[in-house]
Amino acid sequence: MSAGQWNVFYLLLHNLDFASNCERCPHTMALFGKGADALPGCTSYHHAFFSVLAPGTHVTPHHGPTNKKLRCHLPLVVPAGGRCGLRVGSEEHVVVEGEPFVFDDSFEHEAWNKDDNHSRIVLIFDIWHPDLTPKEVKFLTFLQNTSMRAAKRATSG
């Protein structure tokens, strides 16, 4: 980050426990559970959080490690005037309250809030890339879970 403050409020991050956060957001969590309200592809990916960019914040260019997923941004609170944006690759996108934006986060991207007084709040969640087959998703889920378990063992002992 080159300026400002970027804060996150995790709901889901693979197998880590954010139960108290989830209890505070039951309607949002219904989107990531099972049942009629659940979003396709979200239930098994387990990565969701609220992202808050304070006024004057710039998150420097970065990228995700793989293209196995798509990142979904749902802008919930956005200052008026088109001063919040997101660049993915060579394309800039003005963030508009209520207008979702989906992208492959393996491409370089950055975000900013150039408003002087108001924060930008976005619900961010990941879904499996739609080009993956169910077998590929199952295999990648297995690898992801195995990697997380190994990392937990390495740091707990």
XYZ file of N, CA and C in Angstrom:
471
model
N 0.846 -1.158 0.000
C 0.000 0.000 0.000
C 0.899 1.230 0.000
N 0.595 2.174 -0.848
C 1.452 3.352 -0.926
C 0.935 4.511 -0.089
N -0.364 4.493 0.279
C -0.910 5.582 1.085
C -2.198 5.129 1.750
N -2.534 5.761 2.885
C -3.818 5.536 3.525
C -3.889 4.269 4.353
N -5.137 3.813 4.546
C -5.392 2.619 5.347
C -6.337 1.686 4.613
N -5.960 0.408 4.602
C -6.795 -0.636 4.019
C -7.058 -1.640 5.120
N -8.322 -1.845 5.436
C -8.696 -2.780 6.485
C -9.611 -3.857 5.911
N -9.503 -5.055 6.463
C -10.369 -6.148 6.046
C -11.049 -6.754 7.270
N -12.252 -7.286 7.035
C -13.038 -7.979 8.047
C -13.363 -9.334 7.452
N -12.579 -10.353 7.834
C -12.716 -11.672 7.221
C -13.967 -12.387 7.700
N -14.604 -13.041 6.752
C -15.701 -13.956 7.030
C -15.230 -15.385 6.796
N -14.583 -15.590 5.663
C -14.069 -16.907 5.289
C -12.656 -16.763 4.753
N -11.776 -17.585 5.244
C -10.416 -17.651 4.707
C -9.967 -19.095 4.843
N -10.373 -19.895 3.853
C -10.090 -21.319 3.816
C -10.559 -21.959 5.116
N -9.703 -22.534 5.917
C -10.168 -23.247 7.111
C -9.898 -22.500 8.414
N -9.654 -21.209 8.355
C -9.424 -20.446 9.575
C -10.757 -20.087 10.219
N -10.745 -19.876 11.530
C -11.978 -19.652 12.277
C -12.274 -18.155 12.433
N -13.332 -17.724 11.764
C -13.833 -16.356 11.911
C -15.298 -16.399 12.330
N -15.637 -17.369 13.194
C -17.025 -17.601 13.587
C -17.670 -16.353 14.174
N -16.954 -15.622 15.006
C -17.572 -14.435 15.621
C -17.886 -13.373 14.565
N -17.036 -13.245 13.541
C -17.331 -12.312 12.443
C -18.553 -12.785 11.663
N -18.602 -14.082 11.391
C -19.717 -14.649 10.623
C -21.041 -14.463 11.354
N -21.033 -14.618 12.680
C -22.254 -14.449 13.476
C -22.788 -13.022 13.377
N -21.913 -12.069 13.152
C -22.334 -10.666 13.028
C -22.951 -10.352 11.669
N -22.821 -11.273 10.720
C -23.256 -11.021 9.336
C -24.079 -12.194 8.798
N -25.209 -12.531 9.432
C -25.943 -13.731 9.020
C -26.500 -13.659 7.599
N -26.946 -12.502 7.156
C -27.503 -12.388 5.809
C -26.409 -12.563 4.753
N -25.255 -11.979 5.015
C -24.125 -12.132 4.090
C -23.667 -13.579 4.064
N -23.595 -14.203 5.222
C -23.133 -15.588 5.289
C -24.075 -16.544 4.566
N -25.355 -16.201 4.470
C -26.297 -17.042 3.721
C -25.871 -17.170 2.258
N -25.173 -16.157 1.741
C -24.693 -16.204 0.365
C -23.622 -17.272 0.177
N -22.887 -17.580 1.244
C -21.753 -18.492 1.149
C -22.032 -19.862 1.753
N -23.269 -20.085 2.168
C -23.637 -21.368 2.751
C -24.238 -22.288 1.716
N -25.096 -23.151 2.192
C -25.808 -24.059 1.301
C -27.262 -23.601 1.258
N -27.927 -23.845 0.173
C -29.340 -23.504 0.091
C -29.630 -22.514 -1.017
N -30.863 -22.054 -1.025
C -31.362 -21.218 -2.121
C -30.620 -19.897 -2.253
N -30.145 -19.340 -1.152
C -29.475 -18.036 -1.200
C -28.001 -18.118 -1.565
N -27.443 -19.310 -1.579
C -26.005 -19.476 -1.808
C -25.631 -19.115 -3.243
N -24.479 -18.481 -3.378
C -23.956 -18.125 -4.696
C -23.186 -19.309 -5.275
N -23.418 -19.655 -6.537
C -22.717 -20.793 -7.145
C -21.194 -20.600 -7.106
N -20.476 -21.656 -6.734
C -19.019 -21.617 -6.737
C -18.400 -21.032 -5.483
N -19.209 -20.373 -4.651
C -18.672 -19.731 -3.449
C -18.579 -20.693 -2.277
N -19.502 -21.649 -2.221
C -19.572 -22.504 -1.043
C -18.288 -23.291 -0.832
N -17.624 -23.684 -1.899
C -16.431 -24.495 -1.720
C -15.136 -23.690 -1.751
N -15.175 -22.450 -2.185
C -13.915 -21.713 -2.262
C -13.488 -21.126 -0.913
N -14.415 -20.737 -0.090
C -14.143 -20.296 1.283
C -13.194 -19.109 1.389
N -13.496 -18.052 0.682
C -12.715 -16.824 0.806
C -13.648 -15.643 0.604
N -13.923 -14.917 1.691
C -14.816 -13.769 1.625
C -14.464 -12.787 2.735
N -14.543 -11.509 2.410
C -14.242 -10.486 3.408
C -14.799 -9.134 2.972
N -14.980 -8.266 3.954
C -15.306 -6.877 3.665
C -13.983 -6.123 3.582
N -13.859 -5.271 2.591
C -12.651 -4.480 2.376
C -13.013 -3.012 2.514
N -12.267 -2.309 3.359
C -12.523 -0.884 3.590
C -11.284 -0.090 3.198
N -11.458 0.806 2.233
C -10.395 1.743 1.882
C -10.764 3.095 2.475
N -9.935 3.568 3.389
C -10.150 4.879 3.998
C -9.913 5.970 2.955
N -10.372 7.182 3.236
C -10.117 8.290 2.304
C -8.626 8.422 2.007
N -8.304 8.655 0.740
C -6.920 8.872 0.334
C -6.070 7.617 0.280
N -6.686 6.446 0.214
C -5.929 5.190 0.217
C -5.656 4.704 -1.200
N -4.444 4.183 -1.401
C -4.057 3.562 -2.668
C -3.410 2.224 -2.349
N -3.994 1.148 -2.865
C -3.409 -0.186 -2.728
C -2.578 -0.412 -3.984
N -1.293 -0.578 -3.804
C -0.361 -0.671 -4.931
C -0.614 -1.918 -5.776
N -0.113 -1.916 -7.006
C -0.323 -3.063 -7.899
C 0.174 -4.366 -7.285
N -0.650 -5.387 -7.434
C -0.337 -6.726 -6.934
C -1.146 -7.726 -7.763
N -0.927 -9.001 -7.533
C -1.692 -10.023 -8.250
C -1.782 -11.276 -7.401
N -2.822 -12.064 -7.671
C -2.993 -13.343 -6.999
C -2.054 -14.381 -7.573
N -1.883 -15.502 -6.868
C -0.905 -16.506 -7.274
C -1.317 -17.399 -8.445
N -2.619 -17.586 -8.672
C -3.068 -18.481 -9.747
C -4.335 -17.933 -10.402
N -4.711 -18.564 -11.500
C -5.952 -18.173 -12.171
C -7.061 -19.202 -11.943
N -7.005 -19.926 -10.839
C -8.013 -20.945 -10.549
C -9.322 -20.350 -10.038
N -9.327 -19.056 -9.770
C -10.513 -18.422 -9.205
C -10.758 -17.066 -9.860
N -11.957 -16.570 -9.650
C -12.293 -15.206 -10.032
C -12.616 -14.446 -8.760
N -12.265 -13.187 -8.735
C -12.528 -12.332 -7.580
C -13.735 -11.458 -7.893
N -14.685 -11.457 -6.974
C -15.913 -10.673 -7.128
C -15.905 -9.513 -6.138
N -16.133 -8.312 -6.645
C -16.252 -7.111 -5.812
C -17.698 -6.655 -5.861
N -18.337 -6.530 -4.709
C -19.674 -5.956 -4.630
C -19.566 -4.676 -3.809
N -19.531 -3.514 -4.472
C -19.411 -2.243 -3.761
C -20.670 -1.945 -2.944
N -20.514 -1.807 -1.639
C -21.634 -1.562 -0.738
C -21.780 -0.095 -0.368
N -20.655 0.556 -0.096
C -20.646 1.982 0.243
C -19.521 2.619 -0.560
N -19.892 3.543 -1.440
C -18.901 4.179 -2.307
C -19.165 5.688 -2.330
N -18.151 6.489 -2.043
C -18.335 7.941 -2.124
C -18.770 8.351 -3.541
N -19.605 9.364 -3.610
C -20.064 9.868 -4.909
C -18.915 10.552 -5.651
N -19.057 10.677 -6.951
C -18.108 11.458 -7.723
C -17.093 10.669 -8.520
N -17.170 9.338 -8.496
C -16.274 8.533 -9.323
C -14.815 8.584 -8.922
N -14.541 8.790 -7.632
C -13.153 8.915 -7.179
C -12.576 7.607 -6.627
N -13.359 6.528 -6.718
C -12.871 5.215 -6.307
C -12.726 4.355 -7.553
N -11.622 3.655 -7.650
C -11.398 2.864 -8.853
C -10.614 1.605 -8.594
N -10.556 0.818 -9.652
C -9.838 -0.444 -9.651
C -9.251 -0.610 -11.045
N -7.961 -0.917 -11.100
C -7.331 -1.206 -12.388
C -6.980 -2.681 -12.407
N -7.381 -3.359 -13.491
C -7.027 -4.756 -13.711
C -6.355 -4.809 -15.074
N -5.092 -5.252 -15.096
C -4.338 -5.222 -16.347
C -4.234 -3.779 -16.819
N -4.643 -3.515 -18.038
C -4.570 -2.146 -18.578
C -5.911 -1.421 -18.515
N -6.939 -2.066 -17.919
C -8.273 -1.454 -17.877
C -8.581 -0.876 -16.500
N -9.041 0.375 -16.507
C -9.485 1.012 -15.270
C -10.997 0.929 -15.174
N -11.476 0.716 -13.960
C -12.901 0.571 -13.696
C -13.272 1.527 -12.577
N -14.271 2.376 -12.810
C -14.783 3.246 -11.752
C -15.704 2.402 -10.875
N -15.469 2.431 -9.570
C -16.279 1.658 -8.640
C -17.574 2.426 -8.381
N -18.698 1.739 -8.600
C -20.022 2.344 -8.425
C -20.795 1.503 -7.416
N -21.371 2.161 -6.432
C -22.133 1.472 -5.395
C -23.206 0.580 -6.017
N -23.218 -0.695 -5.594
C -24.223 -1.638 -6.053
C -23.932 -2.314 -7.378
N -22.853 -1.929 -8.071
C -22.514 -2.547 -9.356
C -21.344 -3.507 -9.173
N -21.620 -4.823 -9.217
C -20.544 -5.811 -9.011
C -19.532 -5.798 -10.149
N -18.334 -6.247 -9.812
C -17.236 -6.313 -10.770
C -16.501 -7.617 -10.516
N -16.289 -8.416 -11.555
C -15.634 -9.715 -11.431
C -14.392 -9.719 -12.309
N -13.273 -10.225 -11.759
C -12.039 -10.256 -12.534
C -11.146 -11.402 -12.091
N -10.209 -11.721 -12.931
C -9.198 -12.736 -12.649
C -8.074 -12.031 -11.903
N -7.936 -12.322 -10.615
C -6.951 -11.569 -9.828
C -5.524 -12.037 -10.030
N -5.303 -12.997 -10.958
C -3.919 -13.320 -11.309
C -3.332 -12.233 -12.205
N -4.211 -11.392 -12.757
C -3.738 -10.211 -13.487
C -3.378 -9.129 -12.473
N -2.366 -8.340 -12.798
C -1.996 -7.245 -11.906
C -3.195 -6.311 -11.726
N -3.432 -5.913 -10.469
C -4.526 -4.989 -10.183
C -4.154 -4.095 -9.010
N -4.843 -2.972 -8.940
C -4.665 -2.022 -7.837
C -5.992 -1.323 -7.590
N -6.134 -0.732 -6.417
C -7.375 -0.052 -6.062
C -7.056 1.263 -5.378
N -8.012 2.206 -5.461
C -7.803 3.494 -4.816
C -9.119 4.117 -4.398
N -9.016 4.982 -3.400
C -10.117 5.826 -2.947
C -9.550 7.233 -2.839
N -9.825 8.048 -3.837
C -9.296 9.418 -3.865
C -10.219 10.419 -3.189
N -11.309 9.948 -2.586
C -12.203 10.843 -1.862
C -11.489 11.340 -0.601
N -11.731 12.576 -0.237
C -11.050 13.163 0.914
C -11.724 12.862 2.251
N -12.999 12.435 2.212
C -13.750 12.344 3.464
C -14.455 11.030 3.737
N -14.644 10.200 2.731
C -15.476 9.019 2.913
C -14.749 7.733 2.518
N -15.027 6.679 3.284
C -14.447 5.363 3.000
C -15.234 4.645 1.910
N -14.567 3.687 1.281
C -15.182 2.792 0.307
C -15.244 1.421 0.953
N -16.436 0.793 0.945
C -16.605 -0.535 1.537
C -17.114 -1.482 0.456
N -16.397 -2.594 0.293
C -16.722 -3.576 -0.742
C -16.738 -4.968 -0.110
N -17.736 -5.771 -0.483
C -17.720 -7.188 -0.135
C -16.935 -7.883 -1.234
N -15.878 -8.583 -0.851
C -15.038 -9.304 -1.811
C -15.150 -10.786 -1.519
N -15.378 -11.571 -2.574
C -15.409 -13.020 -2.413
C -14.894 -13.657 -3.695
N -14.401 -14.868 -3.535
C -13.837 -15.600 -4.666
C -14.745 -16.756 -5.048
N -14.762 -17.065 -6.336
C -15.471 -18.228 -6.853
C -14.494 -19.023 -7.715
N -14.747 -20.300 -7.834
C -13.915 -21.112 -8.709
C -14.054 -20.613 -10.133
N -12.969 -20.657 -10.875
C -13.013 -20.237 -12.277
C -14.009 -21.134 -13.013
N -14.937 -20.547 -13.764
C -15.977 -21.351 -14.413
C -15.460 -22.312 -15.487
N -14.231 -22.149 -15.942
C -13.678 -23.078 -16.932
C -13.176 -24.376 -16.308
N -13.110 -24.434 -14.976
C -12.667 -25.653 -14.302
C -13.800 -26.673 -14.260
N -13.458 -27.944 -14.435
C -14.444 -29.009 -14.329
C -14.653 -29.340 -12.849
N -15.751 -30.003 -12.513
C -15.953 -30.424 -11.125
C -14.803 -31.289 -10.591
N -14.230 -32.146 -11.437
C -13.084 -32.960 -11.002
C -11.878 -32.077 -10.686
N -11.640 -31.072 -11.501
C -10.515 -30.162 -11.253
C -10.727 -29.375 -9.969
N -11.953 -28.916 -9.733
C -12.262 -28.194 -8.494
C -12.040 -29.107 -7.295
N -12.484 -30.344 -7.388
C -12.291 -31.303 -6.289
C -10.811 -31.519 -6.013
N -10.024 -31.693 -7.058
C -8.588 -31.900 -6.899
C -7.913 -30.658 -6.312
N -8.240 -29.481 -6.830
C -7.631 -28.246 -6.327
C -8.051 -27.975 -4.881
N -9.283 -28.316 -4.539
C -9.733 -28.185 -3.149
C -8.919 -29.094 -2.246
N -8.699 -30.328 -2.684
C -7.877 -31.267 -1.922
C -6.471 -30.710 -1.711
N -5.850 -30.208 -2.787
C -4.504 -29.632 -2.662
C -4.480 -28.438 -1.717
N -5.472 -27.575 -1.844
C -5.555 -26.381 -0.995
C -5.695 -26.779 0.470
N -6.584 -27.727 0.773
C -6.786 -28.167 2.149
C -5.551 -28.859 2.702
N -4.896 -29.660 1.889
C -3.667 -30.342 2.315
C -2.577 -29.325 2.626
N -2.454 -28.335 1.790
C -1.452 -27.280 2.004
C -1.738 -26.506 3.295
N -3.009 -26.192 3.534
C -3.372 -25.458 4.758
C -3.078 -26.293 6.000
N -3.397 -27.584 5.957
C -3.118 -28.456 7.111
C -1.612 -28.543 7.371
N -0.822 -28.652 6.316
C 0.634 -28.725 6.481
C 1.179 -27.423 7.071
N 0.646 -26.289 6.619
C 1.098 -24.999 7.144
C 0.740 -24.863 8.624
N -0.452 -25.319 9.005
C -0.861 -25.264 10.428
C 0.060 -26.130 11.281
N 0.366 -27.341 10.788
C 1.284 -28.225 11.552
C 2.660 -27.593 11.690
N 3.149 -26.973 10.636
C 4.490 -26.375 10.658
C 4.569 -25.208 11.625
N 3.489 -24.474 11.801
C 3.530 -23.292 12.676
C 3.093 -23.593 14.103
N 2.494 -24.763 14.335
C 2.018 -25.063 15.690
C 3.012 -25.900 16.490
N 4.063 -26.338 15.879
C 4.962 -27.219 16.612
C 6.311 -26.745 16.597
